CSV table of C-alpha atoms in Angstrom, one decimal:
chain,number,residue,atom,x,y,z
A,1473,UNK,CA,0.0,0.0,0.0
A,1474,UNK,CA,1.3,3.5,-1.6
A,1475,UNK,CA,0.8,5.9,1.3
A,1476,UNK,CA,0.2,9.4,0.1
A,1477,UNK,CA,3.7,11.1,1.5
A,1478,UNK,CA,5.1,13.1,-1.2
A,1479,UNK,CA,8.9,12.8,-0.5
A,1480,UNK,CA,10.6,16.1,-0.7
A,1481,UNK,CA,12.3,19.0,1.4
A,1482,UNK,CA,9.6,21.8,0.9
A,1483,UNK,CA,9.4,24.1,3.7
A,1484,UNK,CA,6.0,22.3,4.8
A,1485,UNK,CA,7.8,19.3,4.9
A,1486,UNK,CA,10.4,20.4,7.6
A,1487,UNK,CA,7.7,22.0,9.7
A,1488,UNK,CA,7.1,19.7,13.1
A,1489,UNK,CA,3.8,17.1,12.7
A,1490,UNK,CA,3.0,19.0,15.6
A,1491,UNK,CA,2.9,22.5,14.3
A,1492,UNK,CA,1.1,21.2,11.1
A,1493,UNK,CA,-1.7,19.4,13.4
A,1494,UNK,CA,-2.6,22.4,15.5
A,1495,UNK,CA,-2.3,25.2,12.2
A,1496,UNK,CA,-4.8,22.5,10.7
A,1497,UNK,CA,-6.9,22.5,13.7
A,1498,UNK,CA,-6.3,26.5,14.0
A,1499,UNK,CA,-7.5,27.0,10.3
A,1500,UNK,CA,-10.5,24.7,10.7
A,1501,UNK,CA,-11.9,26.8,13.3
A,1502,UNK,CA,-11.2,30.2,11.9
A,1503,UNK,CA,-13.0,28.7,8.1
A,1504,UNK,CA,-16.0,28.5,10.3
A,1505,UNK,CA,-15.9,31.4,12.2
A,1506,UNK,CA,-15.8,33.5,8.4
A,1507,UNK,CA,-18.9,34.4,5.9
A,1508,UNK,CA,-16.3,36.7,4.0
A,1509,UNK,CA,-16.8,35.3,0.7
A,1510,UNK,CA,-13.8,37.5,-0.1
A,1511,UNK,CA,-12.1,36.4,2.9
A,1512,UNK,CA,-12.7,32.2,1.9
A,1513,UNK,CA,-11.9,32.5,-1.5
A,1514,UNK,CA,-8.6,34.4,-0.6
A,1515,UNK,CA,-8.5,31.1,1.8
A,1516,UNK,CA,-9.4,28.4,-1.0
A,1517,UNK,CA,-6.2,30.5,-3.5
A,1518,UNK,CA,-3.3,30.7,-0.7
A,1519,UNK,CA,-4.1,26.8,0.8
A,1520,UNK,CA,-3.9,26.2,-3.3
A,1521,UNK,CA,-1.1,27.6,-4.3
A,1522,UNK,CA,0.7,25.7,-0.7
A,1523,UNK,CA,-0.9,22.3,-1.9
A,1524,UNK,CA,0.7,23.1,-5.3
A,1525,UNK,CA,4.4,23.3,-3.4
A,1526,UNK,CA,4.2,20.0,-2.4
A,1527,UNK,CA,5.8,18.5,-5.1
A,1528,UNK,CA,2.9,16.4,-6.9
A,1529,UNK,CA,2.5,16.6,-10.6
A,1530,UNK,CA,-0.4,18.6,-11.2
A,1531,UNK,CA,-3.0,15.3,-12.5
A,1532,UNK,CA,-1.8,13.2,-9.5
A,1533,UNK,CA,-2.5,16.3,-7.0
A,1534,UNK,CA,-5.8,16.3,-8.9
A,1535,UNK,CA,-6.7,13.1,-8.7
A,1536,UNK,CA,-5.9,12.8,-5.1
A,1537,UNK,CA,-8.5,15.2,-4.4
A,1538,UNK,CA,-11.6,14.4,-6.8
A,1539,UNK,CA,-13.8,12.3,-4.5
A,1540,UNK,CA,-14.1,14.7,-2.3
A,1541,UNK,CA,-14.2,17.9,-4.3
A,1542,UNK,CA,-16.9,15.9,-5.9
A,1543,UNK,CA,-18.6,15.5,-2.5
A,1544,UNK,CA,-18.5,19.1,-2.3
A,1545,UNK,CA,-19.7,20.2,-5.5
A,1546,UNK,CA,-22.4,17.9,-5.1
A,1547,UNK,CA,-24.1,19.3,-2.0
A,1548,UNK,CA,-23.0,22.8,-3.2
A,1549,UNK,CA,-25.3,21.8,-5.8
A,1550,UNK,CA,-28.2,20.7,-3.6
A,1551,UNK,CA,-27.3,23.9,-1.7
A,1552,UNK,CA,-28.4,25.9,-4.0
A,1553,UNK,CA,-31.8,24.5,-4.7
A,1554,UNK,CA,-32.9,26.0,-1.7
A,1555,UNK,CA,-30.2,29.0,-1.1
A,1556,UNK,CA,-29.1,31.7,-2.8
A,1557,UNK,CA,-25.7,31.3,-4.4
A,1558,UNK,CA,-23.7,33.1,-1.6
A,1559,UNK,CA,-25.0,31.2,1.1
A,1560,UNK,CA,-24.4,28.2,-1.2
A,1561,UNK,CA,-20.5,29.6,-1.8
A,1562,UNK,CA,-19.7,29.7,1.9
A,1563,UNK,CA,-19.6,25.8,2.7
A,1564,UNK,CA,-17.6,25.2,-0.8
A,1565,UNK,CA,-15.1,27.6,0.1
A,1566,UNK,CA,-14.9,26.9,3.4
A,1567,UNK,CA,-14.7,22.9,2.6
A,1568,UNK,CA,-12.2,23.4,-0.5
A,1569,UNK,CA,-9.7,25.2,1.5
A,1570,UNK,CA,-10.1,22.9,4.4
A,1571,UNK,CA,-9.3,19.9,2.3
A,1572,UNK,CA,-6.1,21.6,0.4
A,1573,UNK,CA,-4.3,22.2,3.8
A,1574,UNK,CA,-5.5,18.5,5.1
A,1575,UNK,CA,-4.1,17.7,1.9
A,1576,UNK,CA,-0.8,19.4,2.2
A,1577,UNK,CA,-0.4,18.2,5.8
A,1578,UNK,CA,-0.9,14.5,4.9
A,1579,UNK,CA,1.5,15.0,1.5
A,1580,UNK,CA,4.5,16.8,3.9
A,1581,UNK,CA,4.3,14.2,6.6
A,1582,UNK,CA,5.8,10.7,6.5
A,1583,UNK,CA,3.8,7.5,7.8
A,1584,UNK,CA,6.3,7.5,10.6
A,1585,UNK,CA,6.2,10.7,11.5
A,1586,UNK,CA,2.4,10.8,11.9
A,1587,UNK,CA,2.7,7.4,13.9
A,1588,UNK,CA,5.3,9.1,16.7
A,1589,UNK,CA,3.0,11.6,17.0
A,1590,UNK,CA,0.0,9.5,17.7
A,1591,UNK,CA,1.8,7.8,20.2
A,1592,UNK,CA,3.0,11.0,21.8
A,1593,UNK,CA,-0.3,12.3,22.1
A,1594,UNK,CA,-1.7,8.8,23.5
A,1595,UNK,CA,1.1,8.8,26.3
A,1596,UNK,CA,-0.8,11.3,29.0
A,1597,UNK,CA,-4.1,8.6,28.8
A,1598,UNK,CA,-1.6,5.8,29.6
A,1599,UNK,CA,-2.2,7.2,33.1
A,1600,UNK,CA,-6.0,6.3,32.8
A,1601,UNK,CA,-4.5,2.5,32.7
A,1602,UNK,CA,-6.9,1.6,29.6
A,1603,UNK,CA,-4.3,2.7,26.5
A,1604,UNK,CA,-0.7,1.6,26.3
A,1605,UNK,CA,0.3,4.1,24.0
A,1606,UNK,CA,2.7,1.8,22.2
A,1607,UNK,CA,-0.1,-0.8,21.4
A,1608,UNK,CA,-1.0,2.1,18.5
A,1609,UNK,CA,2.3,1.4,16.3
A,1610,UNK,CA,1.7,-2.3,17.0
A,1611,UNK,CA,-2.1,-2.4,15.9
A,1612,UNK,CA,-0.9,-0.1,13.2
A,1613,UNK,CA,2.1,-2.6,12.0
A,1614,UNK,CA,-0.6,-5.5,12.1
A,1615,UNK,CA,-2.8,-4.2,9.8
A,1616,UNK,CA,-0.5,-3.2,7.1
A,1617,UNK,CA,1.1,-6.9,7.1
A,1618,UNK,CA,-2.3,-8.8,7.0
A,1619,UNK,CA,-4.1,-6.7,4.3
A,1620,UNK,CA,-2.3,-8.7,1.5
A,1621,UNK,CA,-2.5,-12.0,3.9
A,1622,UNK,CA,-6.8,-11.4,3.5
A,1623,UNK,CA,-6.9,-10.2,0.1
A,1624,UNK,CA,-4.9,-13.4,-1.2
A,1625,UNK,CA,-7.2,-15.9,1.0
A,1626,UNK,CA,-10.3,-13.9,-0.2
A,1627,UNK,CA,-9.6,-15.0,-3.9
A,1628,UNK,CA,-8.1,-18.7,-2.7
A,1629,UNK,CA,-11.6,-18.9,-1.2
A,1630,UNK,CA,-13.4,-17.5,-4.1
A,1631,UNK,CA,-11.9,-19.7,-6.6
A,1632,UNK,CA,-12.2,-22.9,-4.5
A,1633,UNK,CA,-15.9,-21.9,-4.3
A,1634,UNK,CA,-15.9,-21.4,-8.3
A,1635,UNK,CA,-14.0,-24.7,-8.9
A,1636,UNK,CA,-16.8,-26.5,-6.7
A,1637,UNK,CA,-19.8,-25.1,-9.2
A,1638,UNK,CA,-20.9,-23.2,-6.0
A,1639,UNK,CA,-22.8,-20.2,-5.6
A,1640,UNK,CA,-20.3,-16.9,-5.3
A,1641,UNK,CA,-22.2,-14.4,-2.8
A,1642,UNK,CA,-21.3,-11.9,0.0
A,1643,UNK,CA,-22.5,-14.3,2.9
A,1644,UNK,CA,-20.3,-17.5,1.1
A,1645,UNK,CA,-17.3,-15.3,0.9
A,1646,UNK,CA,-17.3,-13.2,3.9
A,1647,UNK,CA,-18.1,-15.6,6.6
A,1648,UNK,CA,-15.1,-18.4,6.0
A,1649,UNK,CA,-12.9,-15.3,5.3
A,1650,UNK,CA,-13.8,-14.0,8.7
A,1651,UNK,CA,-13.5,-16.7,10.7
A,1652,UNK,CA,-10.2,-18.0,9.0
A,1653,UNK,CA,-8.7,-14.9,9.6
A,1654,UNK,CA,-9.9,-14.3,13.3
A,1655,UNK,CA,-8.5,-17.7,14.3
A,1656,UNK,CA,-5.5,-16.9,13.4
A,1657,UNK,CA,-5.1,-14.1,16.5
A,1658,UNK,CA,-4.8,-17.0,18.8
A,1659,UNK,CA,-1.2,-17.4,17.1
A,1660,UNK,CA,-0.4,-14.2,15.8
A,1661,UNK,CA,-1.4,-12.8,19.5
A,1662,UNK,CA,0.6,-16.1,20.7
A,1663,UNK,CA,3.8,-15.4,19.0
A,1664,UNK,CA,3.8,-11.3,20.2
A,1665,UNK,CA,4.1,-12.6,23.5
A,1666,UNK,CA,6.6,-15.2,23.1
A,1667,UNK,CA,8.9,-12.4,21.5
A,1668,UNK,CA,8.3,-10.1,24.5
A,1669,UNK,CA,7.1,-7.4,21.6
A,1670,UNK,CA,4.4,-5.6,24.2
A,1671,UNK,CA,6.8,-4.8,27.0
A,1672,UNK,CA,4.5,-6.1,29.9
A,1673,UNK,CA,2.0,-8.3,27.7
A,1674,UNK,CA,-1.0,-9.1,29.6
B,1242,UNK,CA,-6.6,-4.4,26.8
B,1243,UNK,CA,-5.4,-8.5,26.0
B,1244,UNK,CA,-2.4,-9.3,23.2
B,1245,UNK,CA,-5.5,-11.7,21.7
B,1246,UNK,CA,-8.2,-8.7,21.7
B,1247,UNK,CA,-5.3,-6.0,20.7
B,1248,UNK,CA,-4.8,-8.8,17.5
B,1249,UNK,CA,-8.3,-9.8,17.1
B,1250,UNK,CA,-9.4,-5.8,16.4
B,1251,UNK,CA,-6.5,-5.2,13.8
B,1252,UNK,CA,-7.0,-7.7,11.9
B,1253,UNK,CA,-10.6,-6.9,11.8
B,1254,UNK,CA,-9.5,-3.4,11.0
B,1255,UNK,CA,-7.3,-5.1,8.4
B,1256,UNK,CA,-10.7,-7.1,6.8
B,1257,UNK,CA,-12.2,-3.1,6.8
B,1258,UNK,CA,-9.0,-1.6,4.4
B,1259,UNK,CA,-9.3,-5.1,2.3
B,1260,UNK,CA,-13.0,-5.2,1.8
B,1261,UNK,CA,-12.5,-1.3,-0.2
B,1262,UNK,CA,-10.0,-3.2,-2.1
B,1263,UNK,CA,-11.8,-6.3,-3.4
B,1264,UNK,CA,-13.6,-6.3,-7.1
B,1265,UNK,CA,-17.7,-5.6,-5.5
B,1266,UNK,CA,-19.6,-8.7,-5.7
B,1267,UNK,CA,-23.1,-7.9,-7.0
B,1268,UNK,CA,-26.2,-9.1,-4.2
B,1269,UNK,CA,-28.1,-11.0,-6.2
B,1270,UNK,CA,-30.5,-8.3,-8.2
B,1271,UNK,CA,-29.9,-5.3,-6.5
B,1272,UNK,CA,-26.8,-3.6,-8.0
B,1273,UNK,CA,-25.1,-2.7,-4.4
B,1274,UNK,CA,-21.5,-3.2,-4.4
B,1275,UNK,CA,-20.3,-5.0,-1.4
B,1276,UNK,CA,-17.0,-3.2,-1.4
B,1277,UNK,CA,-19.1,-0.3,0.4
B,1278,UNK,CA,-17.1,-0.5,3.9
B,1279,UNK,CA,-20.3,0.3,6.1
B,1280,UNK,CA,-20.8,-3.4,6.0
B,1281,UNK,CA,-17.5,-3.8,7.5
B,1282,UNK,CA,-18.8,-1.3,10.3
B,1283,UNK,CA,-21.5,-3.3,10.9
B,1284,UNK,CA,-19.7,-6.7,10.7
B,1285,UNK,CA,-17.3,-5.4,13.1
B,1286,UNK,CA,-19.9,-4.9,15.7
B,1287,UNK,CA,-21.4,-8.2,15.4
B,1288,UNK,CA,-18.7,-10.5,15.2
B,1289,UNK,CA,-16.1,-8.6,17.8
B,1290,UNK,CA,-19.2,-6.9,20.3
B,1291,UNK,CA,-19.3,-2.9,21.2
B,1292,UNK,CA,-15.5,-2.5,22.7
B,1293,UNK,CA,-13.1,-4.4,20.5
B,1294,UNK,CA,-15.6,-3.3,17.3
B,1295,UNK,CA,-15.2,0.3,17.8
B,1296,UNK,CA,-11.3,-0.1,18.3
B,1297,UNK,CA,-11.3,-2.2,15.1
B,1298,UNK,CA,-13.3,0.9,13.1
B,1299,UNK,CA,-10.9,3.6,14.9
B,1300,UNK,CA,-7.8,1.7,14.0
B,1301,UNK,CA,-9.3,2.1,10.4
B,1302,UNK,CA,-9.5,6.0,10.8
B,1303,UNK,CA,-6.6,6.3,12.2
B,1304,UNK,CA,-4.9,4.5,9.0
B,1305,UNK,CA,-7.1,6.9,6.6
B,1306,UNK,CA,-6.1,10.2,8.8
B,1307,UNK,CA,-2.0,9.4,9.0
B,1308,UNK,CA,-2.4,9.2,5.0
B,1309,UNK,CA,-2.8,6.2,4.2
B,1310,UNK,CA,-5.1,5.3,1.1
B,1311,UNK,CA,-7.2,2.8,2.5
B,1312,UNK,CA,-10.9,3.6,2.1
B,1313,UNK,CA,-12.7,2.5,-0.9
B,1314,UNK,CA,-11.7,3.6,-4.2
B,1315,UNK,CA,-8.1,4.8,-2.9
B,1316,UNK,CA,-9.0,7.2,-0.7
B,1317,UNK,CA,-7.3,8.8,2.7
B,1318,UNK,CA,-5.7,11.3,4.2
B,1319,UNK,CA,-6.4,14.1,6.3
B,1320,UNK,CA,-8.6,16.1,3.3
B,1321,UNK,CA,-11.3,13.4,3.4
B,1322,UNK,CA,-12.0,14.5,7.0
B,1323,UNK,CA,-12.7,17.7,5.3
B,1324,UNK,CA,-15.6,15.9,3.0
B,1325,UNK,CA,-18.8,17.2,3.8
B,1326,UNK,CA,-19.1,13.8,4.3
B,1327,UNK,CA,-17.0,13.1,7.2
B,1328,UNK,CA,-20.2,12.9,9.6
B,1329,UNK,CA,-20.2,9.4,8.4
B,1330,UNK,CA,-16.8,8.6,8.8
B,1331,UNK,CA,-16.9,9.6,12.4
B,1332,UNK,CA,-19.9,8.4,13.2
B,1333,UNK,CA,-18.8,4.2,11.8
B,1334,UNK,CA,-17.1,4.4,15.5
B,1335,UNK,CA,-20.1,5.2,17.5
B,1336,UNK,CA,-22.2,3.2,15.2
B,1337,UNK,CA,-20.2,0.1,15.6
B,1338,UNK,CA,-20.2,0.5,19.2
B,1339,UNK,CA,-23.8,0.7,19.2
B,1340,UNK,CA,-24.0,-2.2,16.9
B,1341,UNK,CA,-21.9,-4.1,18.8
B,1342,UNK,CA,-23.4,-3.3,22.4
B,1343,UNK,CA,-26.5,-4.4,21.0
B,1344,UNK,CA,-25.6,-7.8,19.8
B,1345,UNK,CA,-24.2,-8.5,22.8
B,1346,UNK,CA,-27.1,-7.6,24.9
B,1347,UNK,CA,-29.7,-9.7,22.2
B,1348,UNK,CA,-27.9,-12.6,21.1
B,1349,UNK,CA,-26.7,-15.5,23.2
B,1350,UNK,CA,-25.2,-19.0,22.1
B,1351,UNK,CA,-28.8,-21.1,23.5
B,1352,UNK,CA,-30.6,-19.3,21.2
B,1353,UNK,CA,-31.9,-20.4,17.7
B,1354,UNK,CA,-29.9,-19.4,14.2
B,1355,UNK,CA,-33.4,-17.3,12.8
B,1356,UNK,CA,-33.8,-15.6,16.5
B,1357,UNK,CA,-30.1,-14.5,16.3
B,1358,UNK,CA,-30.1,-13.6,13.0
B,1359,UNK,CA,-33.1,-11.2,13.7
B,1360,UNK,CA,-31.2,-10.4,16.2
B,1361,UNK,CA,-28.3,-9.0,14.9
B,1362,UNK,CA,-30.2,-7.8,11.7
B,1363,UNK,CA,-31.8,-5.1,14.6
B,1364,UNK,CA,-29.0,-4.2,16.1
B,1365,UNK,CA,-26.7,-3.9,12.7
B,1366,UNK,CA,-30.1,-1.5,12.5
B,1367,UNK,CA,-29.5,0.7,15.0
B,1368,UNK,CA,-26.4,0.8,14.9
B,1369,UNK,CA,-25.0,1.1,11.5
B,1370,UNK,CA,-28.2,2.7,10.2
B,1371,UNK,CA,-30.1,4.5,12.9
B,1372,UNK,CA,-27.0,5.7,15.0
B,1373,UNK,CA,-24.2,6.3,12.0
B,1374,UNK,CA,-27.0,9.0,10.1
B,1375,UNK,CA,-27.6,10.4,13.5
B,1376,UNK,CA,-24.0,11.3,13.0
B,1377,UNK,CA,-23.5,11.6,9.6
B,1378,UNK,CA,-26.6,13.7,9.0
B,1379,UNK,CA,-25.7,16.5,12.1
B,1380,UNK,CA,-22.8,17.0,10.5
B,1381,UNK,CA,-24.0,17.5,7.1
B,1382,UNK,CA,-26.9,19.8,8.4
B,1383,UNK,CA,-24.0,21.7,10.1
B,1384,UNK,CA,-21.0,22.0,8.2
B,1385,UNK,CA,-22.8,22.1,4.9
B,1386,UNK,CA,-25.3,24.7,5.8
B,1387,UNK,CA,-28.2,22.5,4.6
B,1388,UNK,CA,-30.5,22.7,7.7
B,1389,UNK,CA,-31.4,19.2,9.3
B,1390,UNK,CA,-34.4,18.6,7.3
B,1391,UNK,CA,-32.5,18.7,3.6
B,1392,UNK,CA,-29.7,16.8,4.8
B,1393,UNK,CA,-31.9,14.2,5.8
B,1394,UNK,CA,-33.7,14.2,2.7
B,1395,UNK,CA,-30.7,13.9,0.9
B,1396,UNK,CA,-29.3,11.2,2.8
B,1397,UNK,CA,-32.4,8.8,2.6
B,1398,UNK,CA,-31.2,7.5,-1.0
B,1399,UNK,CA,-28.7,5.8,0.7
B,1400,UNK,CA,-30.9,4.1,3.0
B,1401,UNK,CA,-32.1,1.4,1.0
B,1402,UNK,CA,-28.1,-0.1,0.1
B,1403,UNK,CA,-28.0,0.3,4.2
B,1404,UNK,CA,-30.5,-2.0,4.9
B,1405,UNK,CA,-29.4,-4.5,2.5
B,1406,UNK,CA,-25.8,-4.7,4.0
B,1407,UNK,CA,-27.5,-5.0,7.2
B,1408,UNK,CA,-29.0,-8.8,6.2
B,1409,UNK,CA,-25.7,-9.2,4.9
B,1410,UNK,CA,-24.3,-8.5,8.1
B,1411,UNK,CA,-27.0,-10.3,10.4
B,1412,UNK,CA,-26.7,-13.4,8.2
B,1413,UNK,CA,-22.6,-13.4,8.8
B,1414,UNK,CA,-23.1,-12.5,12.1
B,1415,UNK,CA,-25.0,-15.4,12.6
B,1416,UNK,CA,-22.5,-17.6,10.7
B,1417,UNK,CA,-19.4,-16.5,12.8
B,1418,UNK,CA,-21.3,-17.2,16.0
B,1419,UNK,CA,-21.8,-20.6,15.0
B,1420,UNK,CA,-18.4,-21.0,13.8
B,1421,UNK,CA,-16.2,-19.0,15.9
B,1422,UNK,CA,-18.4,-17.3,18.5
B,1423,UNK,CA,-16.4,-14.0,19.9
B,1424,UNK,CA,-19.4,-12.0,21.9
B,1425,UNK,CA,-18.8,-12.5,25.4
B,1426,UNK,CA,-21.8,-15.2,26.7
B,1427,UNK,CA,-24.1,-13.3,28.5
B,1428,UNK,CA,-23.5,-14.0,32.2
């Protein structure tokens, strides 16, 4: 699985995960605070031409970004059935330059990056006892190594079911797939333990 | 939390990302994709129960919001929390957990395979209809400046698809308890 870093030494990519997070979080709240149409569309242009910096070609930075610019059009759209056009505008704007900034954070910052600071931010609940806050790059790690493990044993069971003449539907697939997979915790959650990989493994 | 239910919710989590990447197998006559990955919220509540369910859907997220493409169709990163949208996304957590909660209150090994499959056809329901729309719709109403009543409207063509992935989740439901039950037996 291709994750959706962009490698490169932009000045967005040497900014802290941290400082990105919060700006995000920072920008998100003062989108929604504005009606300025002036104001969001000056928004929508500078979180643009930052998304642009990244380093994408311009089709793949494009293409990234269509389902959800689509989303957005779509219930601009519907918007403006029932609203005249600048209340209709504010929620595109607002959404479009929302989305380029996510964008730009998520293309600046490396998968490992983003996981250290998960697990930073998990480390004050460890005090709660109910989160170990290393358990996140761990369940994290696991799901990366079985998605080609259940995608392999979907079509070993699909084409076992097609060699037998049997019926191929979501109920005859899913269900073996499900349980083949879940059985195999016992060992995979076996074998963590053996190798002392959870420090204190309960 | 266990080593076995730490595993048990990733790989769950790892059915989730695989299910947006399998070619969609039709249901019969209806042409709903089953690649949608509701289903996998609502199969997460049934077969791992409120707690380790809504881990297993927030493991997901997490995946999507550290940019990873692993939502149906390619998607992730942080911009798809900025979908108008996103409503949904959040609410496949709470929705799970609801789903979950409820099979575990309504379904018990003692019982028969049509009672149980009822029963987790009403809680895959509430939970992964009733509860994620509650969500997704509040935000929609909210964010997209639609008003409550639109938004619902809007949202009700999806409703049908819904309740056909919620069979399709009662009936596996059913099938993992028989084969490899995971609820916790009601005390």
């Amino acid at each position: 699985m291709q994750s959706l870093y962009v490698e490169g030494n932009s000045r967005m990519h040497r900014l802290s995960p941290r400082a990105k997070l919060l700006s995000l979080a920072a920008f998100a709240i003062l989108l929604f605070m504005s009606h300025n149409l002036l104001l969001l569309s000056g928004a929508v242009l500078v979180t643009a031409a930052l998304y642009g910096k990244i380093g994408l070609p311009l089709g793949e930075a494009l293409r990234r970004l269509r389902p959800i610019l689509l989303a957005i059009t779509v219930v601009g759209l519907f918007n403006l059935i029932f609203n005249p056009w600048q209340a209709a505008l504010v929620p595109v704007l607002r959404l479009t330059a929302l989305m380029l900034l996510a964008a730009s954070v998520t293309g600046t910052t490396s998968i490992t990056e983003f996981i250290d600071e998960v697990t930073a931010l998990a480390r004050p609940l460890e005090r709660t006892g109910r989160v170990r806050a290393d358990d996140i790059g761990l369940a994290l790690g696991l799901v990366l190594r079985f998605v080609p493990e259940i995608v392999n044993r979907y079509q070993a069971i699909r084409e076992a079911h097609t060699a037998r003449g049997l019926k191929v539907g979501p109920t005859s697939l899913l269900a073996p797939l499900i349980i083949l997979t879940l059985k195999d915790a016992d060992n995979v959650a076996a074998a963590i333990d053996a190798r002392r990989i959870r420090r204190h493994g309960s | 939390m266990s080593t076995r239910d730490l595993v048990l919710t990733a790989l769950f989590a790892a059915i989730i990302v695989a299910l947006g990447l399998l070619p969609p197998i039709s249901l019969g006559f209806i042409p709903v994709p089953i690649t949608a990955q509701s289903l996998g919220v609502m199969m997460a509540g049934v077969v791992l129960g409120a707690r380790r369910g809504a881990i297993a859907v927030l493991i997901v997220l997490l995946l999507v919001a550290i940019g990873l493409p692993v939502l149906s169709g390619g998607r992730g990163g942080l911009a798809i929390f900025a979908s108008p949208t996103a409503g949904f996304l959040v609410g496949w957590i709470f929705g799970a957990f609801v789903t979950g909660y409820l099979s575990e209150r309504l379904v018990d090994d003692k019982q028969s395979g049509l009672v149980q499959t009822v029963s987790f056809f009403l809680a895959a329901m509430i939970g992964g209809i009733v509860v994620l729309y509650a969500f997704g719709i509040t935000y929609l109403a909210a964010v997209a400046g639609l008003g409550f009543t639109k938004a619902f409207v809007g949202s009700m063509a999806f409703i049908p698809g819904d309740v056909i992935k919620a069979v399709v989740a009662a009936l596996l439901g059913r099938a993992v308890m028989a084969g490899y039950p995971l609820l916790p037996a009601r005390a």
